Coordinates of C-alpha atoms in Angstrom, one line a residue:
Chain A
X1 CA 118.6 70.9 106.0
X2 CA 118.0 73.8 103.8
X3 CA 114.7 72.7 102.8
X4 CA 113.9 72.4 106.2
X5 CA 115.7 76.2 107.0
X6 CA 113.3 77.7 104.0
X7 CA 110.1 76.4 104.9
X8 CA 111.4 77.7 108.3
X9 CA 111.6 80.8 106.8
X10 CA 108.2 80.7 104.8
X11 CA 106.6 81.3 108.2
X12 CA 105.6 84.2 110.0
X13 CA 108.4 84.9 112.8
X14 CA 106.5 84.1 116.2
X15 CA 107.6 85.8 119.0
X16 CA 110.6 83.8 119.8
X17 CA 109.9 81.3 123.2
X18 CA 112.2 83.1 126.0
X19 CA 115.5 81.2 126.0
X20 CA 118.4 82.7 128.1
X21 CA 121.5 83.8 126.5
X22 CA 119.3 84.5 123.1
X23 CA 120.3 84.6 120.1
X24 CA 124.6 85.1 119.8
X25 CA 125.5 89.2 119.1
X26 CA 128.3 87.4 116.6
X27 CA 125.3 86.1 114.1
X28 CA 125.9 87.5 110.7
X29 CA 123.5 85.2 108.8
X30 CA 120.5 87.1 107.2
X31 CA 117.6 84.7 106.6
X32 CA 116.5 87.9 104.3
X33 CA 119.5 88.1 102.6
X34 CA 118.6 86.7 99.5
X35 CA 115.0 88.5 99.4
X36 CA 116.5 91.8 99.7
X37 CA 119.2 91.6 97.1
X38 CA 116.5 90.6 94.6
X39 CA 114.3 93.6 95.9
X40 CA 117.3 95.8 95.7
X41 CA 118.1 95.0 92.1
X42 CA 114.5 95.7 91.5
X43 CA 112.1 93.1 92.3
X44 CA 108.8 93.8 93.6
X45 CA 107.7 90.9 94.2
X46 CA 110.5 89.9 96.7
X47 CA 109.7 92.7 98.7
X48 CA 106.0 91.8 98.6
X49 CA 107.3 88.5 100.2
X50 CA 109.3 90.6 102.7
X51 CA 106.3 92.3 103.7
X52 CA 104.5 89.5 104.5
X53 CA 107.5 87.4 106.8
X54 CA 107.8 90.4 108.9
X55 CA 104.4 91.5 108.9
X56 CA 103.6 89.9 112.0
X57 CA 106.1 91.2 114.0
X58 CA 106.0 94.9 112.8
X59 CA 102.6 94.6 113.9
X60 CA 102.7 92.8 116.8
X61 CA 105.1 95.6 117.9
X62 CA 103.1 98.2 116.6
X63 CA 99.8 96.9 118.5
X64 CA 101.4 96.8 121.6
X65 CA 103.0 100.5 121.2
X66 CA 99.6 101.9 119.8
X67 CA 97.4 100.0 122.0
X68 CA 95.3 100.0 119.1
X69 CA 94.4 97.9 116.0
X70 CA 94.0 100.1 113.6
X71 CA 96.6 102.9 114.5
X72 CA 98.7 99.7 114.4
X73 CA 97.6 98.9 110.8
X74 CA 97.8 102.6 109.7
X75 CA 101.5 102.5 111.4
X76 CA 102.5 99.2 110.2
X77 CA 101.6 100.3 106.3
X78 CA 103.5 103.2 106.9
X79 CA 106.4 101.4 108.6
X80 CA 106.4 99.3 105.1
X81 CA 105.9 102.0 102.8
X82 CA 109.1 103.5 104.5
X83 CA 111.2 100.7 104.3
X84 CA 110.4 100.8 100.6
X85 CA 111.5 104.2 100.2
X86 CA 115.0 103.6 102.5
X87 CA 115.6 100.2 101.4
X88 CA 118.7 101.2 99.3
X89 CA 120.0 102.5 102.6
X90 CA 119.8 98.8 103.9
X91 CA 123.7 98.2 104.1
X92 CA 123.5 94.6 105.5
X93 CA 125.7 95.8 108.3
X94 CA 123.2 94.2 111.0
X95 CA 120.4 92.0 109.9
X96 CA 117.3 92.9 108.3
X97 CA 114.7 92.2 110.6
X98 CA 117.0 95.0 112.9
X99 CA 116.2 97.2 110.0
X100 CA 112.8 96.2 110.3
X101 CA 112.1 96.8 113.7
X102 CA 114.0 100.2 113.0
X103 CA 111.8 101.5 110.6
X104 CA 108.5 100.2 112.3
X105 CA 109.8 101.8 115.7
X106 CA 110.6 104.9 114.1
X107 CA 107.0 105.1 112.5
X108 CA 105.4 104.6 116.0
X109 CA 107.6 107.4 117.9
X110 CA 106.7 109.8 114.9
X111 CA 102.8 108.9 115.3
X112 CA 103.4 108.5 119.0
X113 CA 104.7 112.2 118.8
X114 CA 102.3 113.4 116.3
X115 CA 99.9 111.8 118.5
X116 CA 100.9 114.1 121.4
X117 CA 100.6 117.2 119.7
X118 CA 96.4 116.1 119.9
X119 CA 96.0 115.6 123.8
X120 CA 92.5 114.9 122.9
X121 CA 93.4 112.1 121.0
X122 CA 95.9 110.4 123.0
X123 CA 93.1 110.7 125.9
X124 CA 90.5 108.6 123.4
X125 CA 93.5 106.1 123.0
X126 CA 93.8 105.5 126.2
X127 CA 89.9 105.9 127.2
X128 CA 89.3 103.3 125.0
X129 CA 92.3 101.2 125.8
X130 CA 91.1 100.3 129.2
X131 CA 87.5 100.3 128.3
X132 CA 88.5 97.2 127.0
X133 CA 88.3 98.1 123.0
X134 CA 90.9 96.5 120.1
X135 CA 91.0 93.1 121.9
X136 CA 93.7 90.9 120.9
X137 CA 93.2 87.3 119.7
X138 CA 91.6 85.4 122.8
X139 CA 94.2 83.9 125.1
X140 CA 96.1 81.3 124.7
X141 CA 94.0 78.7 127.6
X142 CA 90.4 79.3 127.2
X143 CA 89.4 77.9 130.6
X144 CA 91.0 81.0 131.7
X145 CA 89.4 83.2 129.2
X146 CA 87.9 86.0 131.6
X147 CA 90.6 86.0 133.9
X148 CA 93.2 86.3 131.2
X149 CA 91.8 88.7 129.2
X150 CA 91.2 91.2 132.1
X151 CA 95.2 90.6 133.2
X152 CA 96.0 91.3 129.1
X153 CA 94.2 94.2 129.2
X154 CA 95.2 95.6 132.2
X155 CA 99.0 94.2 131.2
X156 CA 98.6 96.4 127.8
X157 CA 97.2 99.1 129.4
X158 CA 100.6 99.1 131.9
X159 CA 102.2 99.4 128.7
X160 CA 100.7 102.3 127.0
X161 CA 101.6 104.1 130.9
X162 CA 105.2 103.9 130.2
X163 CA 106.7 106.3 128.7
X164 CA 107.1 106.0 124.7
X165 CA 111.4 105.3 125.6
X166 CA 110.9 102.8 127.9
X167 CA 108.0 101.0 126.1
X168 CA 109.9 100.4 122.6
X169 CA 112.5 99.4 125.2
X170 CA 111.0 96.7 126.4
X171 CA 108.5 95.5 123.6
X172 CA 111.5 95.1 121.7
X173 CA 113.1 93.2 124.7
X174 CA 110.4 91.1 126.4
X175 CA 108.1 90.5 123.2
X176 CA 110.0 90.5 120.4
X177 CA 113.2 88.7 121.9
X178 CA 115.9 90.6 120.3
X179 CA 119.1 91.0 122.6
X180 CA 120.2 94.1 124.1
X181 CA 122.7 94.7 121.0
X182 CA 119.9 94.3 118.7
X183 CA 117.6 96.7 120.6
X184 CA 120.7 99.3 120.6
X185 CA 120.8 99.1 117.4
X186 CA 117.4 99.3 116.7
X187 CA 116.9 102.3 118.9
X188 CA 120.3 103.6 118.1
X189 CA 121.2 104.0 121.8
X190 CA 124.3 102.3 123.7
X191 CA 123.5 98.5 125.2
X192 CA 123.9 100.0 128.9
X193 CA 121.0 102.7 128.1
X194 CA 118.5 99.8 127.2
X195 CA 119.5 97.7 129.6
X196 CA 118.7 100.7 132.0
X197 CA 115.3 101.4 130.3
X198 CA 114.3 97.5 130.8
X199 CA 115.2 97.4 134.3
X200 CA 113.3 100.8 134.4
X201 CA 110.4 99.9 132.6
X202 CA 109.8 96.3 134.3
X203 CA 109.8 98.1 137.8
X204 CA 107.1 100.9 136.7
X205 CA 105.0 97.9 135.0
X206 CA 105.7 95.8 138.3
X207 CA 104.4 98.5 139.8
X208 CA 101.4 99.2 138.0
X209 CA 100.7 95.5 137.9
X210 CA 100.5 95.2 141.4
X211 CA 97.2 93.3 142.2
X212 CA 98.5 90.8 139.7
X213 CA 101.8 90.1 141.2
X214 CA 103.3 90.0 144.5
X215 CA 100.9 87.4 145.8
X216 CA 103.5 84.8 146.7
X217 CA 101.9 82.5 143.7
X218 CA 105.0 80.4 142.3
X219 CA 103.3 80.0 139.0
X220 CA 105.0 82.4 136.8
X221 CA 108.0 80.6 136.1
X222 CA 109.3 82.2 133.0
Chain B
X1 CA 130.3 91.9 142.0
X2 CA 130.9 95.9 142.6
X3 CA 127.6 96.7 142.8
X4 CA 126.7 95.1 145.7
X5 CA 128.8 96.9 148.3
X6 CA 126.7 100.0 147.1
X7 CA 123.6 98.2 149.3
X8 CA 125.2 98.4 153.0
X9 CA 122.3 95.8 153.7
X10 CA 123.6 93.2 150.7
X11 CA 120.6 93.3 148.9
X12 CA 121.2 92.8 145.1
X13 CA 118.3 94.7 144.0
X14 CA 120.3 96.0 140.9
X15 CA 121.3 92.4 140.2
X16 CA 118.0 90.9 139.8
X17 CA 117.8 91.7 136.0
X18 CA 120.8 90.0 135.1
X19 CA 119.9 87.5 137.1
X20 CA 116.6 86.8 135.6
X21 CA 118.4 86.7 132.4
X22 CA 121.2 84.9 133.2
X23 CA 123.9 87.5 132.7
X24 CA 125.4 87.4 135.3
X25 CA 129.2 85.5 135.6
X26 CA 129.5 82.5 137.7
X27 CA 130.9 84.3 140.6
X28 CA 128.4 87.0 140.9
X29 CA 125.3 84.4 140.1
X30 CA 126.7 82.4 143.4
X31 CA 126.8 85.4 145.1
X32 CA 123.4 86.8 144.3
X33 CA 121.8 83.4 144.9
X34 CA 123.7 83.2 148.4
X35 CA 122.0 86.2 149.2
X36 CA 118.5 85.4 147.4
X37 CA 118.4 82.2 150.1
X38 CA 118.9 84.2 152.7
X39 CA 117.0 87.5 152.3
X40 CA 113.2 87.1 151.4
X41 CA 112.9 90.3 150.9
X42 CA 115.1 90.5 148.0
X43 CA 113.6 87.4 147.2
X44 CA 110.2 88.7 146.4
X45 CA 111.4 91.0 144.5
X46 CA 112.8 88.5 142.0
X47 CA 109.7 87.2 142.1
X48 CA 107.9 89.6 141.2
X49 CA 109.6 90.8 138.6
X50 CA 109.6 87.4 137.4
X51 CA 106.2 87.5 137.1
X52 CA 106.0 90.8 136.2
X53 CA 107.9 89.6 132.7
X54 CA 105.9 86.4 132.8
X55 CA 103.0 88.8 132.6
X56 CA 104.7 90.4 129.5
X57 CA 105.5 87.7 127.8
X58 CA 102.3 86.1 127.9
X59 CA 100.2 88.1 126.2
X60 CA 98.8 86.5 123.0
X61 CA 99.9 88.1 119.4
X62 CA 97.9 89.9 118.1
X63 CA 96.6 88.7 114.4
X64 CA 98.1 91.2 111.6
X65 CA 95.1 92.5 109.4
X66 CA 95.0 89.9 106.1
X67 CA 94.9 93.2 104.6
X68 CA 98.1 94.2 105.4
X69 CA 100.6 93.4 102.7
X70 CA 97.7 93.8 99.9
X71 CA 97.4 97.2 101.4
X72 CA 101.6 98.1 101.1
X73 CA 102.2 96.7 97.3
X74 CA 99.1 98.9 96.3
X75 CA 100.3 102.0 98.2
X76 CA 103.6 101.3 97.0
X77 CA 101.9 101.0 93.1
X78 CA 100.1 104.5 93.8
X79 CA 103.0 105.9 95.1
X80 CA 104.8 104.5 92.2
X81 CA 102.1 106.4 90.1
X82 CA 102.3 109.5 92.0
X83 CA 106.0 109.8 91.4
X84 CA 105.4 109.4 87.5
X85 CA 102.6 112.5 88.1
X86 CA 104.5 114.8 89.6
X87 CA 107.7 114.4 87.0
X88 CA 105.0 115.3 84.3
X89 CA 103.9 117.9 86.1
X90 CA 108.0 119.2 86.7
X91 CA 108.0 119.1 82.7
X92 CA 104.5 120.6 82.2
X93 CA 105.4 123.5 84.9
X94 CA 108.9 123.7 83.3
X95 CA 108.8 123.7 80.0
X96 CA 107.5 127.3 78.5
X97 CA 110.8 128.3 80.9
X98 CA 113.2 126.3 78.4
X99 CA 111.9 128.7 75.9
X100 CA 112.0 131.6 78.3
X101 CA 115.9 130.7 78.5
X102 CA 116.3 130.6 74.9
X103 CA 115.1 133.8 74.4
X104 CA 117.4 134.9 77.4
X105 CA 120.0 133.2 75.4
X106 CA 121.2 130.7 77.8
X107 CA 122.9 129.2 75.3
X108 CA 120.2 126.7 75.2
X109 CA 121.2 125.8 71.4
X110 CA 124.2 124.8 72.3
X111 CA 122.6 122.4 75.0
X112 CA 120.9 120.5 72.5
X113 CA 124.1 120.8 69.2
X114 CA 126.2 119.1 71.9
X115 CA 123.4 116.4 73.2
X116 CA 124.0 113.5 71.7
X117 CA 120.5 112.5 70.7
X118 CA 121.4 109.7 68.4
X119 CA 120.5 106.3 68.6
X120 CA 119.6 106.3 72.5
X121 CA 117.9 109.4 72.5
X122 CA 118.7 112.1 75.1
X123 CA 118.5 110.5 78.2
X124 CA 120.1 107.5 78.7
X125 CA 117.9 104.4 79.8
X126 CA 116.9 104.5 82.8
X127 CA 117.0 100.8 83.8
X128 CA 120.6 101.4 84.2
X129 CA 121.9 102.3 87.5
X130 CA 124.6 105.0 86.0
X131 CA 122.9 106.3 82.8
X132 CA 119.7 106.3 84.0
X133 CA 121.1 109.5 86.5
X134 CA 123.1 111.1 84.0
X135 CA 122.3 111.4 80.2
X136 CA 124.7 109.9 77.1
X137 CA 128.1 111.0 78.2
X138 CA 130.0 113.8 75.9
X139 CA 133.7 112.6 76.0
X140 CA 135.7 115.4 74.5
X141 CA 138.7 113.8 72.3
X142 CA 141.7 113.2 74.6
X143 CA 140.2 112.9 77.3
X144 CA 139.6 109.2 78.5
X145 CA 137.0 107.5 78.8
X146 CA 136.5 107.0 82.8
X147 CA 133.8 104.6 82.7
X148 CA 131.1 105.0 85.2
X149 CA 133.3 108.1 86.9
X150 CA 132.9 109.6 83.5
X151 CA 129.7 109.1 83.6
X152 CA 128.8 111.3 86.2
X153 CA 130.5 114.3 85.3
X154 CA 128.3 117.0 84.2
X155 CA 127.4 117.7 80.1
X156 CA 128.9 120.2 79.2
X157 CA 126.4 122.5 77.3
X158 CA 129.0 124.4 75.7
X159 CA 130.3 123.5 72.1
X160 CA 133.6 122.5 73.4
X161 CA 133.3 120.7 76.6
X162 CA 135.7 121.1 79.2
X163 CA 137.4 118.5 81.2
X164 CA 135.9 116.5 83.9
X165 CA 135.5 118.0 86.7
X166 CA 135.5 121.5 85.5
X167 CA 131.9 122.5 86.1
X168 CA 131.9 124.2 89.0
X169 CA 128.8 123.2 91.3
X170 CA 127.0 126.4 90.6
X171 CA 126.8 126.2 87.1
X172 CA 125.3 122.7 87.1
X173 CA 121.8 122.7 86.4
X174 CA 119.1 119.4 86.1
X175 CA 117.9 118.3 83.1
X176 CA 113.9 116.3 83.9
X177 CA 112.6 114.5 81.4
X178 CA 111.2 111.4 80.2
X179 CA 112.4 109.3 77.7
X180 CA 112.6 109.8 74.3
X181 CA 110.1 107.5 73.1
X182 CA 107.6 109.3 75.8
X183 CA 109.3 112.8 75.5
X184 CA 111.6 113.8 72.5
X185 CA 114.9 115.8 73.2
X186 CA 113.6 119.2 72.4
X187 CA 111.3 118.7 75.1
X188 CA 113.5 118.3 77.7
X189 CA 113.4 120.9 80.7
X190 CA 116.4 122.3 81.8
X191 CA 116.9 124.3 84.9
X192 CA 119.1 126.4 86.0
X193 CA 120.6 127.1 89.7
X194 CA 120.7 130.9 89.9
X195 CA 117.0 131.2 91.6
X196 CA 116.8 134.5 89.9
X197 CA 119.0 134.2 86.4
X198 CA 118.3 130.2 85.7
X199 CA 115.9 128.8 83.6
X200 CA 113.3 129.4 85.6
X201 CA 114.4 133.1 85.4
X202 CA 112.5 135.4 87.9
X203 CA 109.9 133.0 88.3
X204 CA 111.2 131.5 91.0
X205 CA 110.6 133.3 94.5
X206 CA 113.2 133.6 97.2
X207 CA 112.3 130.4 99.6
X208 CA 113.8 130.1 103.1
X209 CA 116.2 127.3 102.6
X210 CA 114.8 125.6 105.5
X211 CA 111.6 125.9 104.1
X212 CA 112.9 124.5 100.6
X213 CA 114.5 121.6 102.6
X214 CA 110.9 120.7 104.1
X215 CA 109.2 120.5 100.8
X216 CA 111.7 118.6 98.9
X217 CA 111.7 115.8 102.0
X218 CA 107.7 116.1 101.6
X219 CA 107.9 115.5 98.3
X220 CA 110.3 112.3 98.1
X221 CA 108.1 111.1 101.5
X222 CA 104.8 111.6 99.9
X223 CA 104.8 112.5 96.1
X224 CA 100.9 111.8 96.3
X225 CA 100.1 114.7 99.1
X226 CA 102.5 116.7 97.2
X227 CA 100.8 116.2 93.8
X228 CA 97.3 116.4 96.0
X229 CA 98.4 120.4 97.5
X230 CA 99.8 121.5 93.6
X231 CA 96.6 120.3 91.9
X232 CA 94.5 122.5 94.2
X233 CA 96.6 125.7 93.6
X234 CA 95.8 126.9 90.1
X235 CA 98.0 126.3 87.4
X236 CA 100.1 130.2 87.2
X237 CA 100.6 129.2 90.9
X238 CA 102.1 125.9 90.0
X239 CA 105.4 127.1 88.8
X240 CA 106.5 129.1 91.5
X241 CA 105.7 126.3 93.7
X242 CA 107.9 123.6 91.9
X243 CA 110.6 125.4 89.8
X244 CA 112.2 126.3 93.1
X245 CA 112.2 122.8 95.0
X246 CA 114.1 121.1 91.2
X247 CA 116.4 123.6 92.0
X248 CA 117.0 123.3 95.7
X249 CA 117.6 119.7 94.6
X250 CA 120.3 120.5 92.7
X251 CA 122.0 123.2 95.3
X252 CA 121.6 120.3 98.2
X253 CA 123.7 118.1 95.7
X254 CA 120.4 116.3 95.6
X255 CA 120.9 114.3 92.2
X256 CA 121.4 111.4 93.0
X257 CA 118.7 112.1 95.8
X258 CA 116.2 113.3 93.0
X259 CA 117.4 110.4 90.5
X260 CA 116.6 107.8 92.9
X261 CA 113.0 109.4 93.4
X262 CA 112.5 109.6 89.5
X263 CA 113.9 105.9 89.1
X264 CA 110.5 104.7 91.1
X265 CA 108.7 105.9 88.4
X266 CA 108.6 104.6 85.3
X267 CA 111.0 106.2 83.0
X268 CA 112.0 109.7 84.3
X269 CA 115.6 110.5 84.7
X270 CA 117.1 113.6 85.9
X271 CA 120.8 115.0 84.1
X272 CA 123.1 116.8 85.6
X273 CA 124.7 119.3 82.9
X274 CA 126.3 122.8 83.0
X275 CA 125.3 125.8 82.0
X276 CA 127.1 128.3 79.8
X277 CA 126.2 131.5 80.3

């Protein structure tokens, strides 16, 4: 059972199959635990392997907040290099992967913001964003290759429309499956503000998404 | 199900989250699917927020750069480096000023008579989590040994040291050094807190606190940028440029702050001691 639970571990975290009811808010167990107490009494190499189990999802977050690959990259090397710095602030008080997505959220409001301050640039992010630049991996059904990747693009380019709040809001949500607790404390907001800016930003996607939903298909069963 | 009065129609249009997630009690989920089979409109709204998330949810993940964590571990190595550089560059900027404050007669002699520099040189070892932040301790006789809380009261620089706890926060100045086997005692740099009397004497310009507070975060965020904007000043500009951010570290009751910045690099250790002027 524990081999099983550590090779578990050795993979990269996938974005987590949509159950309802996720994950209990009473779960204490930290599948870090034992990395980061041998990174906090000094070993490198543990946090090395840190890096890697969450790279995945700090970038997966980061790509879909940036909307581009290598603002993502820059971001996510960043989001690392903080965590470094902080990590003795890392009280085990929620679980790592909370801290995790705290420091790589962080990092993409600050670029986000230091983004603003350079209309021009933002413009070029988005310009390029629905010209159909920084592709994702193909889909996942390539019989549907074209039709999918025009919906991904256009669903990614709904995103980078929301507003910064809303869009961490629901990344964190939708994509990354942590619970509303764990996005509060991510975001460091109360559980009734994120579930506000869900519901908030699923009906301004919803409505940006329009001439992909709403045709009375039954064939998006979550 | 309060909410749904709100809606003199019954639509449940502020339900249809927690419904798509299941949050909803038992009663309220009846209720909302009573309603759902009867209204179509409300019922295409579910669905299209259903398919709105399904939308979501189904794009593909994106593949991380195998760059990635090669690219961290050696930022975190340069950074590593950078720290190292800029606590040589604290002593190489700092140093002539520990003979300026002998001459001012800072009682600098008696810093290093009461240092004991014996076996374990001036600084304690920096591996270790208590002495690496404060130097060898100097436990006057009758006064017991605390341990670890003893260990982070201040030197005394005076011949006779005085109790714990009886440096008052404005006499405490930093001592930044390395080692000994990298740096010998008499190398050491102290400075002073007075920004105008301390060992950095009138070197050190009046900064805006604020200002002070913006560098020193710059500097712990991103030693190399730091080390990158001092090298391109010129070296009589360096000084007035650092000598006031060690010190500002020291007013902010930063040492611990500054110790855990020196302990990424190498050997460095800052010490807390008093002054006796």
């Amino acid at each position: 059972m524990v081999a099983m639970s550590i090779g578990m571990l050795d993979s990269p975290p996938k974005a987590p199959v949509r159950v309802k009811g996720r994950r209990p808010a009473h779960e204490i167990i930290d599948p870090d635990g034992e990395l980061v107490s041998r990174w906090q009494s000094g070993d490198e190499s543990a946090f090395a392997s840190l890096v890697r189990r969450h790279e995945q999802r700090v970038f997966r977050l980061l790509y879909r907040m940036m909307g581009n690959r290598e603002e993502a990259e820059d971001v996510a090397q960043e989001a690392f290099l903080s965590l470094h710095r902080h990590g003795h602030r890392f009280r085990r008080e929620a679980r790592f992967s909370t801290f995790v997505y705290r420091v790589a959220a962080n990092a993409a409001l600050n670029r986000r913001r230091a983004l603003g301050r350079n209309r021009n640039r933002m413009n070029e992010l988005k310009v390029s964003q629905q010209a159909g630049f920084d592709l994702p991996a193909g889909p996942r059904d390539p019989e549907d290759a074209a039709t999918g990747s025009e919906v991904q693009h256009r669903v990614q380019a709904a995103l980078l429309e929301l507003p910064t709040d809303l869009r961490v809001a629901i990344l964190l949500y939708d994509i990354e499956g942590q619970s509303y607790q764990e996005v509060a404390r991510v975001l460091g907001i109360p559980e009734g503000t994120v579930k506000s800016r869900i519901h908030r930003a699923r009906n301004t996607l919803r409505d940006l998404l329009r001439s992909y939903v709403g045709r009375g298909s039954e064939g998006a069963a979550l | 199900m309060s909410d749904h009065s709100h809606d003199p129609r019954g639509h449940v249009l502020d339900r249809l989250g927690d419904h798509l997630e299941g949050d909803l009690t038992p009663e309220d989920f009846t209720r909302v699917d009573a309603h759902l089979a009867e209204c179509s409109a409300c019922m295409a709204e579910l669905r299209e927020l259903r398919e709105t998330v399904a939308l979501l949810r189904g794009l593909p993940d994106p593949v991380p750069p195998p760059r990635l964590v090669a690219g961290v571990m050696q930022r975190i190595e340069v950074e590593g480096d950078s720290r190292g550089r800029v606590i040589e560059l604290f002593r190489e900027v700092a140093q002539p000023r520990v003979i300026a404050a002998l001459a001012a007669g800072i009682a600098a002699l008696a810093l290093f008579s009461t240092l004991d520099v014996g076996e374990g040189g001036l600084l304690g070892p920096s591996s270790d989590p208590d002495r690496g932040l404060i130097a060898r301790r100097d436990v006057p006789a009758g006064v017991p040994d605390a341990g670890a809380e003893s260990a982070r009261r201040p030197r005394s620089l005076s011949p006779a040291p005085a109790a714990p706890g009886s440096f008052p926060r404005r006499q405490q100045a930093i001592l930044v050094g390395l080692e000994p086997r990298v740096m010998p005692p008499r190398r050491a740099m102290a400075i002073s807190e007075a920004p105008r009397y301390g060992i950095f004497g009138s070197a050190a310009p009046e900064v805006p606190l604020r200002d002070l507070e913006s560098e020193f975060e710059a500097l712990m965020a991103d030693p190399q940028a730091f080390l990158d904007r001092v090298e391109r000043t010129s070296a009589s500009a360096r000084r007035p440029m650092i000598a006031p951010l060690v010190e500002h570290s020291v007013r902010r009751g930063g040492v611990s702050e500054i110790n855990r910045f020196l302990g990424r690099a190498a050997a460095p250790v800052a010490v807390p001691v008093s002054t006796a002027r």
